[in-house]
XYZ file of C-alpha atoms in Angstrom:
443
model
C 42.143 14.883 31.742
C 39.154 17.214 31.559
C 40.949 19.264 28.934
C 41.554 16.169 26.809
C 37.912 15.085 27.090
C 36.752 18.569 26.128
C 39.043 18.556 23.078
C 37.725 15.164 22.067
C 34.087 16.278 22.266
C 34.895 19.500 20.408
C 36.579 17.536 17.638
C 33.522 15.293 17.267
C 31.233 18.311 17.017
C 33.415 19.995 14.404
C 33.609 16.877 12.244
C 29.850 16.349 12.512
C 29.213 19.945 11.459
C 31.523 19.590 8.481
C 29.927 16.294 7.417
C 26.361 17.539 7.653
C 26.878 21.232 7.020
C 25.051 21.123 3.713
C 22.028 19.371 5.193
C 21.777 21.745 8.120
C 19.857 24.154 5.947
C 17.702 21.502 4.258
C 14.096 20.801 5.074
C 13.489 18.988 8.346
C 11.340 15.942 7.660
C 9.578 14.413 10.645
C 8.115 10.919 10.652
C 4.588 12.380 10.791
C 5.167 14.645 7.808
C 6.749 11.750 5.885
C 3.692 9.584 6.491
C 1.406 12.472 5.516
C 3.250 12.947 2.213
C 3.099 9.220 1.456
C -0.631 9.036 2.169
C -1.175 11.986 -0.139
C 1.123 11.142 -3.046
C 2.042 7.449 -3.091
C 0.878 5.735 -6.275
C -0.007 2.436 -4.601
C -2.383 4.273 -2.282
C -3.890 6.302 -5.121
C -4.435 3.145 -7.184
C -6.066 1.351 -4.247
C -8.375 4.316 -3.626
C -9.372 4.441 -7.289
C -10.109 0.703 -7.312
C -12.262 1.181 -4.223
C -14.104 4.061 -5.900
C -14.751 1.908 -8.977
C -16.229 -0.821 -6.763
C -18.388 1.779 -4.980
C -19.722 3.189 -8.229
C -20.466 -0.324 -9.513
C -22.589 -1.141 -6.449
C -25.938 0.128 -7.741
C -29.386 -1.464 -8.161
C -29.114 -0.795 -11.879
C -25.936 -2.885 -12.236
C -27.668 -5.644 -10.291
C -30.554 -5.666 -12.803
C -33.206 -4.452 -10.352
C -34.344 -1.362 -12.252
C -36.315 -1.147 -15.500
C -34.780 -0.219 -18.811
C -36.564 2.577 -20.665
C -35.849 3.630 -24.193
C -37.472 5.971 -26.688
C -37.385 5.481 -30.447
C -38.469 7.596 -33.370
C -38.840 6.372 -36.951
C -39.669 8.798 -39.776
C -39.813 7.443 -43.341
C -40.424 9.721 -46.352
C -41.197 8.241 -49.786
C -41.586 9.511 -53.344
C -43.160 6.915 -55.700
C -45.053 6.446 -58.968
C -48.513 4.968 -58.295
C -50.506 2.718 -60.638
C -53.545 1.052 -59.006
C -56.629 -0.720 -60.392
C -59.377 -1.251 -57.834
C -62.103 -3.901 -57.866
C -64.775 -1.279 -58.527
C -63.117 -0.382 -61.809
C -61.394 2.748 -60.562
C -57.919 3.212 -61.931
C -55.280 5.481 -60.395
C -52.209 6.372 -62.359
C -50.108 9.130 -60.773
C -46.422 9.999 -60.660
C -44.419 11.594 -57.847
C -46.723 10.438 -55.063
C -45.398 11.564 -51.680
C -45.743 9.558 -48.488
C -44.641 10.107 -44.869
C -44.737 7.565 -42.043
C -43.730 8.616 -38.514
C -43.649 6.203 -35.567
C -42.408 7.415 -32.117
C -42.557 4.927 -29.228
C -41.646 4.575 -25.563
C -40.476 1.071 -24.572
C -39.998 -0.379 -21.109
C -38.369 -3.667 -20.109
C -38.400 -4.708 -16.461
C -37.282 -8.051 -15.090
C -39.720 -9.056 -12.367
C -38.204 -12.413 -11.492
C -34.864 -13.921 -12.553
C -34.447 -16.683 -10.012
C -33.381 -14.081 -7.392
C -30.183 -13.434 -9.370
C -30.528 -9.649 -9.056
C -30.516 -9.843 -5.266
C -27.451 -12.112 -5.265
C -25.685 -9.742 -7.665
C -26.500 -6.705 -5.517
C -25.185 -8.446 -2.412
C -22.033 -9.467 -4.300
C -21.454 -5.888 -5.467
C -21.772 -4.699 -1.883
C -19.107 -7.198 -0.746
C -16.822 -6.113 -3.577
C -17.198 -2.507 -2.430
C -16.259 -3.547 1.099
C -13.265 -5.465 -0.249
C -12.137 -2.290 -2.021
C -12.304 -0.353 1.253
C -10.353 -3.077 3.084
C -7.705 -3.138 0.363
C -7.256 0.611 0.801
C -6.707 0.156 4.542
C -4.283 -2.704 3.946
C -2.357 -0.638 1.394
C -2.280 2.325 3.785
C -0.970 0.140 6.580
C 1.695 -1.472 4.406
C 2.802 1.905 3.085
C 2.958 3.453 6.566
C 5.147 0.553 7.721
C 7.431 1.003 4.705
C 7.732 4.742 5.326
C 8.513 4.228 9.020
C 11.215 1.658 8.204
C 12.705 3.818 5.432
C 12.652 6.965 7.592
C 14.405 5.375 10.538
C 16.775 3.614 8.156
C 17.969 7.094 7.177
C 18.166 8.117 10.851
C 20.121 4.941 11.620
C 22.541 5.599 8.757
C 23.119 9.138 10.031
C 23.711 7.822 13.545
C 26.221 5.380 12.082
C 27.862 8.357 10.417
C 28.177 10.065 13.773
C 29.729 6.898 15.184
C 32.260 6.930 12.353
C 32.973 10.615 13.004
C 33.509 9.877 16.672
C 35.846 7.046 15.709
C 37.740 9.467 13.434
C 38.079 11.929 16.306
C 39.179 9.132 18.611
C 41.825 7.820 16.258
C 42.931 11.363 15.399
C 43.778 11.923 19.064
C 45.568 8.586 19.146
C 47.522 9.476 16.002
C 48.593 12.817 17.497
C 49.682 11.146 20.710
C 51.560 8.421 18.826
C 53.259 11.092 16.700
C 54.433 12.979 19.798
C 55.635 9.811 21.495
C 57.550 8.834 18.368
C 59.128 12.284 18.168
C 60.321 12.139 21.783
C 61.424 8.537 21.362
C 59.049 6.861 23.813
C 57.223 4.880 21.115
C 58.097 3.180 17.852
C 57.199 4.361 14.385
C 55.057 1.243 13.948
C 52.593 2.537 16.546
C 52.378 5.913 14.803
C 51.899 4.338 11.362
C 49.227 1.969 12.653
C 47.358 4.912 14.163
C 47.480 6.694 10.796
C 46.255 3.559 9.002
C 43.343 3.194 11.419
C 42.456 6.866 11.040
C 42.492 6.698 7.241
C 40.398 3.521 7.305
C 37.600 5.323 9.123
C 37.917 8.380 6.865
C 37.408 6.057 3.908
C 34.461 4.461 5.680
C 32.970 7.940 6.112
C 32.957 8.416 2.319
C 31.055 5.173 1.860
C 28.615 6.051 4.638
C 27.797 9.432 3.062
C 26.949 7.665 -0.194
C 24.811 5.156 1.730
C 22.888 7.977 3.436
C 22.109 9.568 0.068
C 20.890 6.220 -1.284
C 18.643 5.619 1.714
C 17.222 9.123 1.357
C 16.460 8.355 -2.290
C 14.527 5.227 -1.228
C 12.432 7.296 1.174
C 11.883 9.973 -1.487
C 10.555 7.291 -3.817
C 7.913 6.302 -1.252
C 7.017 9.982 -0.866
C 6.861 10.421 -4.674
C 9.615 13.028 -4.733
C 12.737 13.313 -6.898
C 15.495 11.045 -5.629
C 17.878 13.985 -5.177
C 15.484 15.903 -2.881
C 17.543 16.712 0.207
C 16.175 16.769 3.717
C 17.254 16.288 7.289
C 15.607 14.039 9.840
C 15.170 14.081 13.564
C 18.080 12.638 15.478
C 16.349 10.013 17.600
C 14.687 6.685 16.883
C 11.436 6.587 18.816
C 10.823 3.174 20.331
C 7.935 1.942 22.442
C 9.238 -0.876 24.596
C 5.781 -1.807 25.888
C 3.204 -1.678 23.054
C -0.306 -3.021 23.473
C -0.393 -6.679 22.472
C -3.347 -8.644 21.155
C -4.343 -12.143 22.057
C -4.007 -14.642 19.158
C -7.796 -14.981 18.930
C -8.079 -11.199 18.382
C -5.829 -11.144 15.327
C -8.447 -12.228 12.795
C -10.616 -9.198 13.476
C -7.647 -6.833 13.052
C -6.030 -8.234 9.932
C -7.266 -6.559 6.743
C -6.080 -9.331 4.419
C -8.000 -11.879 6.447
C -11.097 -9.695 6.341
C -10.740 -9.536 2.556
C -10.503 -13.333 2.447
C -13.701 -13.589 4.503
C -15.492 -11.221 2.114
C -14.272 -13.294 -0.834
C -16.016 -16.329 0.672
C -19.255 -14.362 0.689
C -18.638 -13.220 -2.902
C -18.169 -16.842 -3.973
C -21.406 -17.857 -2.277
C -23.374 -15.141 -4.048
C -21.727 -16.128 -7.340
C -23.092 -19.635 -6.794
C -26.576 -18.198 -6.283
C -26.181 -16.295 -9.551
C -25.247 -19.500 -11.352
C -28.132 -21.446 -9.804
C -30.651 -18.731 -10.702
C -30.100 -19.443 -14.395
C -31.919 -22.766 -13.941
C -35.071 -21.011 -12.672
C -37.855 -19.300 -14.698
C -37.417 -15.706 -15.808
C -40.352 -13.272 -15.934
C -39.949 -9.954 -17.708
C -42.466 -7.159 -18.136
C -41.934 -6.116 -21.738
C -38.740 -7.559 -23.133
C -37.535 -8.721 -26.522
C -40.674 -10.651 -27.525
C -43.352 -8.423 -25.961
C -43.938 -4.737 -25.492
C -44.553 -2.417 -22.581
C -44.909 1.253 -23.250
C -46.703 3.710 -25.488
C -46.695 3.862 -29.288
C -47.841 6.357 -31.882
C -47.932 5.802 -35.644
C -49.105 8.092 -38.439
C -48.950 7.530 -42.199
C -49.860 10.103 -44.866
C -50.004 9.555 -48.646
C -50.923 12.019 -51.382
C -52.625 9.266 -53.410
C -53.611 5.657 -53.121
C -56.049 3.512 -51.246
C -55.162 4.963 -47.829
C -54.470 8.661 -47.674
C -54.185 8.911 -43.880
C -53.717 6.335 -41.121
C -53.004 7.053 -37.441
C -52.775 4.727 -34.426
C -51.670 5.382 -30.845
C -52.059 4.004 -27.336
C -50.396 2.006 -24.553
C -49.260 -1.582 -24.874
C -48.300 -4.173 -22.294
C -46.877 -7.660 -22.509
C -45.027 -10.253 -20.476
C -42.216 -12.616 -21.375
C -41.827 -15.839 -19.404
C -38.730 -17.915 -20.042
C -38.317 -21.407 -18.607
C -34.935 -23.112 -19.142
C -35.449 -26.779 -19.959
C -32.082 -28.037 -21.181
C -28.892 -26.290 -22.310
C -26.324 -29.069 -22.312
C -25.948 -29.044 -18.492
C -24.023 -25.745 -18.730
C -25.853 -24.108 -15.827
C -25.482 -27.196 -13.673
C -21.734 -27.337 -14.308
C -21.430 -23.621 -13.547
C -23.114 -24.248 -10.195
C -20.689 -27.066 -9.422
C -17.728 -24.856 -10.340
C -19.095 -22.132 -8.067
C -19.262 -24.667 -5.221
C -15.588 -25.497 -5.709
C -14.781 -21.767 -5.772
C -16.429 -21.411 -2.354
C -14.291 -24.243 -1.036
C -11.138 -22.629 -2.433
C -12.062 -19.315 -0.815
C -12.474 -21.065 2.529
C -9.087 -22.763 2.125
C -7.462 -19.399 1.375
C -9.072 -17.906 4.464
C -7.728 -20.688 6.657
C -4.284 -20.419 5.071
C -4.103 -16.649 5.612
C -5.344 -17.071 9.186
C -2.624 -19.596 10.021
C 0.036 -17.538 8.251
C -1.091 -14.436 10.135
C -0.762 -16.187 13.483
C 2.683 -17.454 12.497
C 3.748 -13.965 11.431
C 2.500 -12.580 14.715
C 4.377 -15.227 16.673
C 7.612 -14.501 14.796
C 7.123 -10.725 15.060
C 6.576 -11.010 18.808
C 9.742 -13.078 19.217
C 11.696 -10.625 17.049
C 10.390 -7.725 19.123
C 11.320 -9.330 22.434
C 14.777 -10.249 21.160
C 15.369 -6.775 19.704
C 14.231 -5.141 22.949
C 16.612 -7.269 25.015
C 19.463 -6.629 22.582
C 18.861 -2.876 22.735
C 18.894 -2.891 26.524
C 22.158 -4.848 26.509
C 23.835 -2.535 23.997
C 22.742 0.561 25.929
C 24.502 -0.850 28.987
C 27.488 -2.058 26.988
C 28.194 1.298 25.323
C 28.833 2.897 28.711
C 31.331 0.188 29.599
C 33.069 0.376 26.230
C 33.308 4.172 26.367
C 34.802 4.148 29.848
C 37.206 1.369 28.893
C 38.352 3.314 25.825
C 38.930 6.454 27.893
C 40.935 4.577 30.522
C 42.998 2.795 27.868
C 43.791 6.119 26.175
C 44.940 7.678 29.459
C 47.040 4.620 30.301
C 48.657 4.751 26.880
C 49.298 8.491 27.254
C 51.060 7.796 30.567
C 52.973 4.906 28.971
C 51.278 2.399 31.259
C 49.852 0.211 28.467
C 50.735 -0.873 24.958
C 49.345 0.372 21.659
C 47.723 -3.017 21.122
C 45.672 -2.668 24.299
C 44.600 0.839 23.311
C 43.648 -0.270 19.806
C 41.590 -3.152 21.149
C 39.745 -0.873 23.590
C 39.066 1.751 20.923
C 37.907 -0.852 18.436
C 35.594 -2.344 21.058
C 34.109 1.109 21.655
C 33.576 1.743 17.935
C 31.996 -1.697 17.497
C 29.744 -1.022 20.486
C 28.550 2.248 18.912
C 27.763 0.442 15.666
C 25.889 -2.345 17.436
C 23.892 0.174 19.471
C 22.692 2.006 16.354
C 21.824 -1.314 14.718
C 19.990 -2.462 17.852
C 17.913 0.725 17.903
C 16.923 0.316 14.266
C 16.140 -3.397 14.689
C 13.973 -2.635 17.709
C 12.041 0.007 15.774
C 11.455 -2.222 12.737
C 10.362 -5.068 15.019
C 7.895 -2.745 16.758
C 6.561 -1.501 13.406
C 6.049 -5.018 12.081
C 4.277 -6.041 15.279
C 1.903 -3.075 15.015
C 1.324 -3.756 11.319
C 0.289 -7.356 11.947
C -1.986 -6.203 14.771
C -3.599 -3.626 12.461
C -2.614 -0.762 14.733
C -1.003 1.492 12.114
C -4.356 2.395 10.530
C -7.306 3.186 12.765
């Protein structure tokens, strides 16, 4: 009996080495290295980081309208004219090709001193938009980490299923050999031998399909890691599962959920947008501006003939522009009302996301508990199924049971192996989703 068990284990090892011989020399990809590659290369993460950087660069006092605008201009006009002048004192000037040059450099400043406090509302809004960009990066990171974890262990699960199929092939190969010998000595019918061959070939065919499935799942993971789909790698053999993760109370979820934090910031953005709209109904005071000047000017004009041969002026200038909106077709008032509705919509979205987040957490917790219980059951059941299959094989070898009983026991063992692998993967995905909702994947 020990010799038979040793042969069975040896057969499983040989088949596994043949099936994965090509990947034995491929790069070993751990879950940590997979996450590191995704954080470095994934396009969704890069796009989110760039959007956050754009929001950061936009959050400046200048974009809010708090700083003055300074410009310098230079005008230089050169003229060549024919001059014919008669003055009141009887003097007459008649000269051709008279040259003239007028140069006027100036330094102009425009600074809004009061705009109904719009600049302060705009600056505060830009700050919230920058914070939203940072939160979106964290949310994208967390979502991507969850996707990488699921895809990685999906590959591990598929490879474990492959090992289950290989073990089934080894199991049915032993049965086929035994049925062949029994048929040759006349202790069993040909039907039993043929059925054993059919079962063996069925699992060999299933192995072909499983190899293709493994390659496809690897391609999905490579896509998340921004690598060519055909990039080969090997994974670790185990699915790490934490059966007792730290759980949050429902009232702690809001502070951990990045999408909800974004929704809260959007409420603040809407409120500042309303202040911007309302500020348009208030007076506007500008130092300098379009209708007045603030700065320094210089002007010089030279002519070779005429009444004025030389004229030069220079010096500072200062002026204020005060604008008071009186009536513009109620546009500003309607914009304020629309902004009020936008605040209400933002609050509704916050409440909706909050309720959906609590529901997702409730469902994720139930899925985790169910998956954990199912995994515990399958870990116990695989031992029973394996022992039952071994006993059934020995009874069949000693002609103490029928081929139908052996086939049922072996099929139960193979099904138990498949369910165990599935239970491990389901438990891991349930754990990952629970941590994602709790905001524990990104610190």
